GROMACS .gro file of C-alpha atoms in nm:
model
  315
    1MET     CA    1  -0.647   0.362  -0.166
    2SER     CA    2  -0.809   0.705  -0.176
    3GLY     CA    3  -1.120   0.561  -0.340
    4VAL     CA    4  -1.161   0.316  -0.055
    5LEU     CA    5  -1.110   0.583   0.209
    6ASN     CA    6  -1.348   0.830   0.050
    7SER     CA    7  -1.628   0.571   0.049
    8VAL     CA    8  -1.611   0.498   0.423
    9ASP     CA    9  -1.919   0.687   0.546
   10GLN     CA   10  -2.256   0.630   0.710
   11ARG     CA   11  -2.519   0.482   0.477
   12THR     CA   12  -2.822   0.428   0.695
   13ASN     CA   13  -3.040   0.294   0.414
   14LEU     CA   14  -2.846  -0.035   0.425
   15VAL     CA   15  -2.923  -0.102   0.787
   16GLY     CA   16  -3.274  -0.224   0.859
   17GLU     CA   17  -3.275  -0.400   0.522
   18ASN     CA   18  -3.058  -0.686   0.656
   19ARG     CA   19  -2.764  -0.545   0.457
   20LEU     CA   20  -2.417  -0.428   0.551
   21GLU     CA   21  -2.088  -0.312   0.409
   22LEU     CA   22  -1.757  -0.462   0.507
   23LEU     CA   23  -1.415  -0.301   0.493
   24LEU     CA   24  -1.169  -0.568   0.379
   25PHE     CA   25  -0.803  -0.568   0.481
   26ARG     CA   26  -0.509  -0.797   0.535
   27LEU     CA   27  -0.302  -0.870   0.841
   28ASN     CA   28  -0.069  -1.099   0.651
   29SER     CA   29  -0.010  -1.180   0.287
   30ARG     CA   30  -0.279  -1.447   0.259
   31GLN     CA   31  -0.589  -1.413   0.477
   32ILE     CA   32  -0.860  -1.151   0.426
   33PHE     CA   33  -1.024  -0.994   0.730
   34ALA     CA   34  -1.312  -0.749   0.767
   35ILE     CA   35  -1.501  -0.518   0.998
   36ASN     CA   36  -1.832  -0.341   0.944
   37VAL     CA   37  -1.799  -0.004   0.771
   38PHE     CA   38  -2.045   0.149   1.017
   39LYS     CA   39  -1.782   0.112   1.290
   40VAL     CA   40  -1.514   0.287   1.081
   41ARG     CA   41  -1.448   0.661   1.110
   42GLU     CA   42  -1.159   0.678   0.866
   43VAL     CA   43  -0.861   0.490   0.727
   44ILE     CA   44  -0.524   0.665   0.721
   45LYS     CA   45  -0.156   0.600   0.675
   46VAL     CA   46   0.007   0.540   1.012
   47PRO     CA   47   0.107   0.873   1.169
   48PRO     CA   48   0.391   0.909   1.423
   49LEU     CA   49   0.306   0.714   1.738
   50THR     CA   50   0.394   0.801   2.096
   51LYS     CA   51   0.486   0.504   2.314
   52MET     CA   52   0.305   0.473   2.647
   53PRO     CA   53   0.507   0.300   2.920
   54GLY     CA   54   0.301   0.045   3.110
   55SER     CA   55   0.030   0.016   2.846
   56HIS     CA   56  -0.106  -0.317   2.726
   57HIS     CA   57   0.145  -0.507   2.513
   58HIS     CA   58  -0.088  -0.497   2.211
   59ILE     CA   59  -0.109  -0.116   2.220
   60THR     CA   60   0.175   0.004   1.998
   61GLY     CA   61   0.136   0.369   2.093
   62VAL     CA   62  -0.092   0.671   2.077
   63ALA     CA   63  -0.168   0.877   1.766
   64SER     CA   64  -0.266   1.243   1.783
   65LEU     CA   65  -0.550   1.300   1.536
   66ARG     CA   66  -0.683   1.654   1.513
   67GLY     CA   67  -0.611   1.715   1.879
   68THR     CA   68  -0.749   1.381   2.001
   69SER     CA   69  -0.526   1.109   2.147
   70VAL     CA   70  -0.618   0.773   1.995
   71PRO     CA   71  -0.472   0.443   2.124
   72VAL     CA   72  -0.339   0.224   1.845
   73ILE     CA   73  -0.386  -0.153   1.875
   74ASP     CA   74  -0.176  -0.401   1.678
   75LEU     CA   75  -0.470  -0.605   1.551
   76ARG     CA   76  -0.248  -0.879   1.415
   77GLY     CA   77  -0.091  -0.944   1.754
   78ALA     CA   78  -0.423  -0.902   1.937
   79ILE     CA   79  -0.585  -1.194   1.753
   80GLY     CA   80  -0.291  -1.428   1.801
   81PHE     CA   81  -0.062  -1.373   1.502
   82PRO     CA   82   0.299  -1.266   1.541
   83PRO     CA   83   0.306  -0.884   1.573
   84LEU     CA   84   0.352  -0.671   1.261
   85GLN     CA   85   0.719  -0.625   1.173
   86ASP     CA   86   0.897  -0.316   1.040
   87GLU     CA   87   0.959  -0.483   0.707
   88GLU     CA   88   0.586  -0.506   0.629
   89VAL     CA   89   0.526  -0.343   0.292
   90GLU     CA   90   0.222  -0.139   0.388
   91TYR     CA   91   0.084  -0.014   0.720
   92ASN     CA   92  -0.256   0.144   0.761
   93LEU     CA   93  -0.460   0.263   1.055
   94ILE     CA   94  -0.835   0.194   1.074
   95ILE     CA   95  -0.993   0.444   1.315
   96THR     CA   96  -1.307   0.296   1.471
   97GLU     CA   97  -1.572   0.378   1.726
   98TYR     CA   98  -1.687   0.092   1.948
   99ASN     CA   99  -1.876   0.108   2.277
  100ARG     CA  100  -1.846   0.489   2.295
  101SER     CA  101  -1.465   0.483   2.259
  102ILE     CA  102  -1.231   0.570   1.973
  103GLN     CA  103  -0.935   0.348   1.886
  104GLY     CA  104  -0.713   0.273   1.589
  105PHE     CA  105  -0.628  -0.072   1.458
  106LEU     CA  106  -0.289  -0.119   1.296
  107VAL     CA  107  -0.333  -0.339   0.987
  108GLY     CA  108  -0.160  -0.419   0.661
  109GLN     CA  109  -0.311  -0.359   0.318
  110VAL     CA  110  -0.662  -0.213   0.309
  111ARG     CA  111  -0.835  -0.363   0.005
  112ASN     CA  112  -1.187  -0.242  -0.066
  113ILE     CA  113  -1.545  -0.228   0.060
  114ILE     CA  114  -1.805  -0.489  -0.029
  115ASN     CA  115  -2.181  -0.453  -0.005
  116THR     CA  116  -2.355  -0.773   0.107
  117THR     CA  117  -2.647  -0.906   0.309
  118TRP     CA  118  -2.647  -1.053   0.656
  119ALA     CA  119  -2.794  -1.366   0.498
  120GLU     CA  120  -2.456  -1.413   0.325
  121ILE     CA  121  -2.272  -1.387   0.657
  122GLN     CA  122  -2.227  -1.718   0.835
  123PRO     CA  123  -2.114  -1.801   1.190
  124PRO     CA  124  -1.757  -1.934   1.210
  125PRO     CA  125  -1.733  -2.314   1.196
  126LYS     CA  126  -1.767  -2.483   1.535
  127THR     CA  127  -1.431  -2.649   1.473
  128ALA     CA  128  -1.270  -2.305   1.504
  129GLY     CA  129  -1.303  -2.342   1.882
  130ARG     CA  130  -1.428  -2.100   2.144
  131ALA     CA  131  -1.101  -1.908   2.162
  132ASN     CA  132  -1.117  -1.774   1.804
  133TYR     CA  133  -1.150  -1.401   1.735
  134LEU     CA  134  -1.421  -1.426   1.468
  135THR     CA  135  -1.790  -1.345   1.482
  136ALA     CA  136  -1.860  -1.461   1.128
  137ILE     CA  137  -1.725  -1.545   0.783
  138THR     CA  138  -1.830  -1.468   0.427
  139HIS     CA  139  -1.682  -1.511   0.078
  140VAL     CA  140  -1.549  -1.290  -0.201
  141LYS     CA  141  -1.411  -1.356  -0.547
  142GLU     CA  142  -1.030  -1.364  -0.544
  143ASN     CA  143  -0.852  -1.445  -0.874
  144ASN     CA  144  -1.173  -1.604  -1.005
  145GLU     CA  145  -1.198  -1.825  -0.696
  146GLN     CA  146  -1.400  -1.798  -0.377
  147ALA     CA  147  -1.191  -1.665  -0.090
  148ILE     CA  148  -1.293  -1.669   0.276
  149VAL     CA  149  -1.334  -1.335   0.454
  150GLU     CA  150  -1.298  -1.355   0.833
  151ILE     CA  151  -1.500  -1.096   1.025
  152ILE     CA  152  -1.324  -1.006   1.347
  153ASP     CA  153  -1.493  -1.000   1.688
  154VAL     CA  154  -1.364  -0.655   1.778
  155GLU     CA  155  -1.555  -0.657   2.106
  156LYS     CA  156  -1.357  -0.959   2.219
  157VAL     CA  157  -1.031  -0.792   2.117
  158LEU     CA  158  -1.119  -0.477   2.310
  159ALA     CA  159  -1.240  -0.668   2.617
  160GLU     CA  160  -0.898  -0.835   2.645
  161ILE     CA  161  -0.724  -0.497   2.635
  162ILE     CA  162  -0.976  -0.273   2.812
  163GLU     CA  163  -1.124  -0.422   3.128
  164TYR     CA  164  -1.502  -0.382   3.136
  165ASP     CA  165  -1.658  -0.352   3.480
  166ILE     CA  166  -1.986  -0.544   3.514
  167SER     CA  167  -2.054  -0.421   3.868
  168ILE     CA  168  -2.366  -0.220   3.945
  169SER     CA  169  -2.319   0.124   4.099
  170GLU     CA  170  -2.451   0.192   4.444
  171GLY     CA  171  -2.804   0.328   4.440
  172VAL     CA  172  -2.896   0.189   4.096
  173LEU     CA  173  -3.065  -0.127   4.220
  174ASP     CA  174  -3.421  -0.074   4.345
  175GLU     CA  175  -3.437  -0.293   4.656
  176GLU     CA  176  -3.817  -0.300   4.641
  177LEU     CA  177  -3.799  -0.471   4.303
  178ALA     CA  178  -3.514  -0.709   4.385
  179SER     CA  179  -3.726  -1.005   4.493
  180GLN     CA  180  -3.956  -0.961   4.191
  181MET     CA  181  -3.661  -0.992   3.952
  182VAL     CA  182  -3.557  -1.340   4.061
  183GLY     CA  183  -3.633  -1.611   3.806
  184ARG     CA  184  -3.773  -1.386   3.534
  185ASN     CA  185  -3.649  -1.465   3.183
  186VAL     CA  186  -3.436  -1.240   2.965
  187LEU     CA  187  -3.325  -1.336   2.614
  188ILE     CA  188  -2.987  -1.205   2.498
  189VAL     CA  189  -2.918  -1.211   2.123
  190ASP     CA  190  -2.561  -1.131   2.014
  191ASP     CA  191  -2.307  -1.296   1.786
  192SER     CA  192  -2.019  -1.195   2.014
  193SER     CA  193  -1.968  -1.439   2.301
  194THR     CA  194  -1.785  -1.159   2.483
  195ALA     CA  195  -2.082  -0.923   2.455
  196ARG     CA  196  -2.322  -1.196   2.573
  197SER     CA  197  -2.095  -1.269   2.868
  198GLN     CA  198  -2.088  -0.901   2.967
  199VAL     CA  199  -2.467  -0.866   2.963
  200ARG     CA  200  -2.516  -1.203   3.133
  201GLY     CA  201  -2.267  -1.115   3.406
  202CYS     CA  202  -2.444  -0.787   3.472
  203LEU     CA  203  -2.806  -0.906   3.475
  204SER     CA  204  -2.737  -1.235   3.655
  205GLN     CA  205  -2.662  -1.025   3.962
  206LEU     CA  206  -3.034  -0.945   3.971
  207GLY     CA  207  -3.133  -1.311   3.982
  208LEU     CA  208  -3.268  -1.300   3.627
  209ASN     CA  209  -3.269  -1.621   3.424
  210ILE     CA  210  -3.059  -1.554   3.113
  211LEU     CA  211  -3.127  -1.727   2.781
  212GLU     CA  212  -2.894  -1.676   2.483
  213CYS     CA  213  -2.898  -1.687   2.104
  214CYS     CA  214  -2.605  -1.621   1.869
  215ASP     CA  215  -2.792  -1.441   1.590
  216GLY     CA  216  -3.127  -1.299   1.492
  217LEU     CA  217  -3.243  -1.599   1.289
  218GLU     CA  218  -3.173  -1.837   1.575
  219ALA     CA  219  -3.366  -1.608   1.809
  220LEU     CA  220  -3.662  -1.574   1.574
  221ASN     CA  221  -3.682  -1.951   1.524
  222LEU     CA  222  -3.673  -2.002   1.900
  223LEU     CA  223  -3.946  -1.745   1.961
  224LYS     CA  224  -4.169  -1.898   1.692
  225LYS     CA  225  -4.109  -2.245   1.834
  226TRP     CA  226  -4.227  -2.124   2.173
  227THR     CA  227  -4.545  -1.978   2.022
  228GLU     CA  228  -4.611  -2.308   1.842
  229GLU     CA  229  -4.581  -2.480   2.181
  230GLY     CA  230  -4.855  -2.252   2.309
  231LYS     CA  231  -4.635  -2.021   2.516
  232ASP     CA  232  -4.727  -1.655   2.559
  233VAL     CA  233  -4.381  -1.524   2.475
  234PRO     CA  234  -4.433  -1.157   2.572
  235ARG     CA  235  -4.535  -1.283   2.918
  236GLU     CA  236  -4.268  -1.553   2.939
  237LEU     CA  237  -3.988  -1.306   2.865
  238LEU     CA  238  -3.938  -0.993   3.068
  239LEU     CA  239  -3.749  -0.851   2.771
  240MET     CA  240  -3.519  -0.935   2.482
  241ILE     CA  241  -3.184  -0.758   2.449
  242THR     CA  242  -3.044  -0.778   2.097
  243ASP     CA  243  -2.735  -0.662   1.913
  244ALA     CA  244  -2.781  -0.481   1.583
  245GLU     CA  245  -2.517  -0.654   1.371
  246MET     CA  246  -2.537  -1.033   1.349
  247PRO     CA  247  -2.492  -1.299   1.080
  248GLU     CA  248  -2.794  -1.438   0.895
  249MET     CA  249  -3.036  -1.183   1.047
  250ASP     CA  250  -2.952  -0.851   1.212
  251GLY     CA  251  -3.126  -0.705   1.514
  252TYR     CA  252  -3.332  -0.458   1.312
  253LYS     CA  253  -3.473  -0.730   1.089
  254LEU     CA  254  -3.535  -0.948   1.395
  255THR     CA  255  -3.733  -0.667   1.558
  256TYR     CA  256  -3.928  -0.605   1.236
  257GLU     CA  257  -4.025  -0.973   1.217
  258ILE     CA  258  -4.133  -0.973   1.583
  259ARG     CA  259  -4.348  -0.663   1.539
  260ASN     CA  260  -4.521  -0.823   1.241
  261ASP     CA  261  -4.604  -1.147   1.421
  262PRO     CA  262  -4.937  -1.121   1.610
  263LYS     CA  263  -4.814  -1.360   1.881
  264LEU     CA  264  -4.481  -1.183   1.933
  265LYS     CA  265  -4.558  -0.819   1.859
  266ASP     CA  266  -4.584  -0.714   2.226
  267LEU     CA  267  -4.242  -0.852   2.322
  268TYR     CA  268  -4.029  -0.581   2.484
  269VAL     CA  269  -3.719  -0.533   2.267
  270THR     CA  270  -3.406  -0.343   2.368
  271LEU     CA  271  -3.135  -0.275   2.111
  272ASN     CA  272  -2.789  -0.304   2.268
  273THR     CA  273  -2.520  -0.208   2.019
  274SER     CA  274  -2.180  -0.048   1.979
  275LEU     CA  275  -2.304   0.161   1.685
  276SER     CA  276  -2.347   0.535   1.737
  277GLY     CA  277  -2.645   0.654   1.938
  278SER     CA  278  -2.779   0.922   1.701
  279PHE     CA  279  -2.785   0.675   1.413
  280ASN     CA  280  -2.961   0.407   1.617
  281ASP     CA  281  -3.223   0.646   1.753
  282ALA     CA  282  -3.359   0.674   1.399
  283MET     CA  283  -3.341   0.299   1.341
  284VAL     CA  284  -3.515   0.222   1.672
  285LYS     CA  285  -3.812   0.432   1.560
  286LYS     CA  286  -3.809   0.279   1.213
  287VAL     CA  287  -3.825  -0.087   1.320
  288GLY     CA  288  -4.006  -0.047   1.652
  289CYS     CA  289  -3.758  -0.124   1.929
  290ASP     CA  290  -3.867  -0.015   2.276
  291ARG     CA  291  -3.527   0.102   2.401
  292PHE     CA  292  -3.175   0.163   2.278
  293ILE     CA  293  -2.861   0.111   2.488
  294SER     CA  294  -2.510   0.188   2.369
  295LYS     CA  295  -2.267  -0.086   2.482
  296PHE     CA  296  -2.145  -0.151   2.749
  297GLN     CA  297  -2.331   0.023   3.035
  298PRO     CA  298  -2.419  -0.208   3.328
  299ASP     CA  299  -2.613   0.056   3.521
  300LEU     CA  300  -2.828   0.138   3.219
  301LEU     CA  301  -2.895  -0.232   3.153
  302VAL     CA  302  -3.019  -0.267   3.511
  303GLN     CA  303  -3.234   0.045   3.480
  304VAL     CA  304  -3.395  -0.086   3.160
  305ALA     CA  305  -3.474  -0.421   3.326
  306GLN     CA  306  -3.619  -0.245   3.629
  307ASP     CA  307  -3.825  -0.003   3.419
  308ARG     CA  308  -3.966  -0.295   3.225
  309LEU     CA  309  -4.054  -0.485   3.542
  310ARG     CA  310  -4.231  -0.178   3.682
  311ASP     CA  311  -4.444  -0.167   3.365
  312VAL     CA  312  -4.525  -0.537   3.397
  313LEU     CA  313  -4.622  -0.506   3.762
  314SER     CA  314  -4.840  -0.200   3.699
  315ASN     CA  315  -5.048  -0.374   3.429
   0.00000   0.00000   0.00000
């Protein structure tokens, strides 16, 4: 266990190369689940928890970690399994940072970390239905056989526990630009249906026409198809808003490919991710994104769209 925990750190050289590391764990005795190591702060044995009356039924309590109160979510119950029982052999707490908030996920056995590529990460099968809690799947060797690893859509889990407000604050919307927004196209690229819904709900209030793709490869293929049809994509799209972490092709690789395509290179690209801001600032410069937004900030999304429209109108 200590070897696994000691290796959970930030390794920025993996990102931007279409690579990632996954922390593998179990919620029951059979299935293997995973989340991206870059979202993990630490993994610890479960400390004493303080119950919070009136809290969401999937929050088992609050842990005090070095003076910080961290809500603890029963991940097993949150994705539809029966809640963890006292007789479970091993409890662990995965402390994560998503969307500028810290939370712990109560899990069973923490296995190990695997290094893989986004090309090896596949979307969940369509037969899984729209209500599933997965963003992707991959495979590992288990007893000399291929075992499925299910990558959890943590943003969906959190959105069902923490209500995200998509409303725009008073004074943010520039009334002089409002009529110019209507009908302009914005492409959202994100493997989480919850994240796409949040951005769509926010920007639709401006009258923008929202287009969606589930991963970077799908988006790149769509953009290239448009160029083959003779469309001037940088003019057709006001901007593209992309997640960083996606199966098959991540947002950094997508941006790199766009910047190296003469017909796409001027497309305005905004990185919208739950990864930490200081880390992404460096990656934005490396791959050539125009803006970085830490999820989920409706007012900032609106400001970015308005700033981009001002640039378009001034040219």
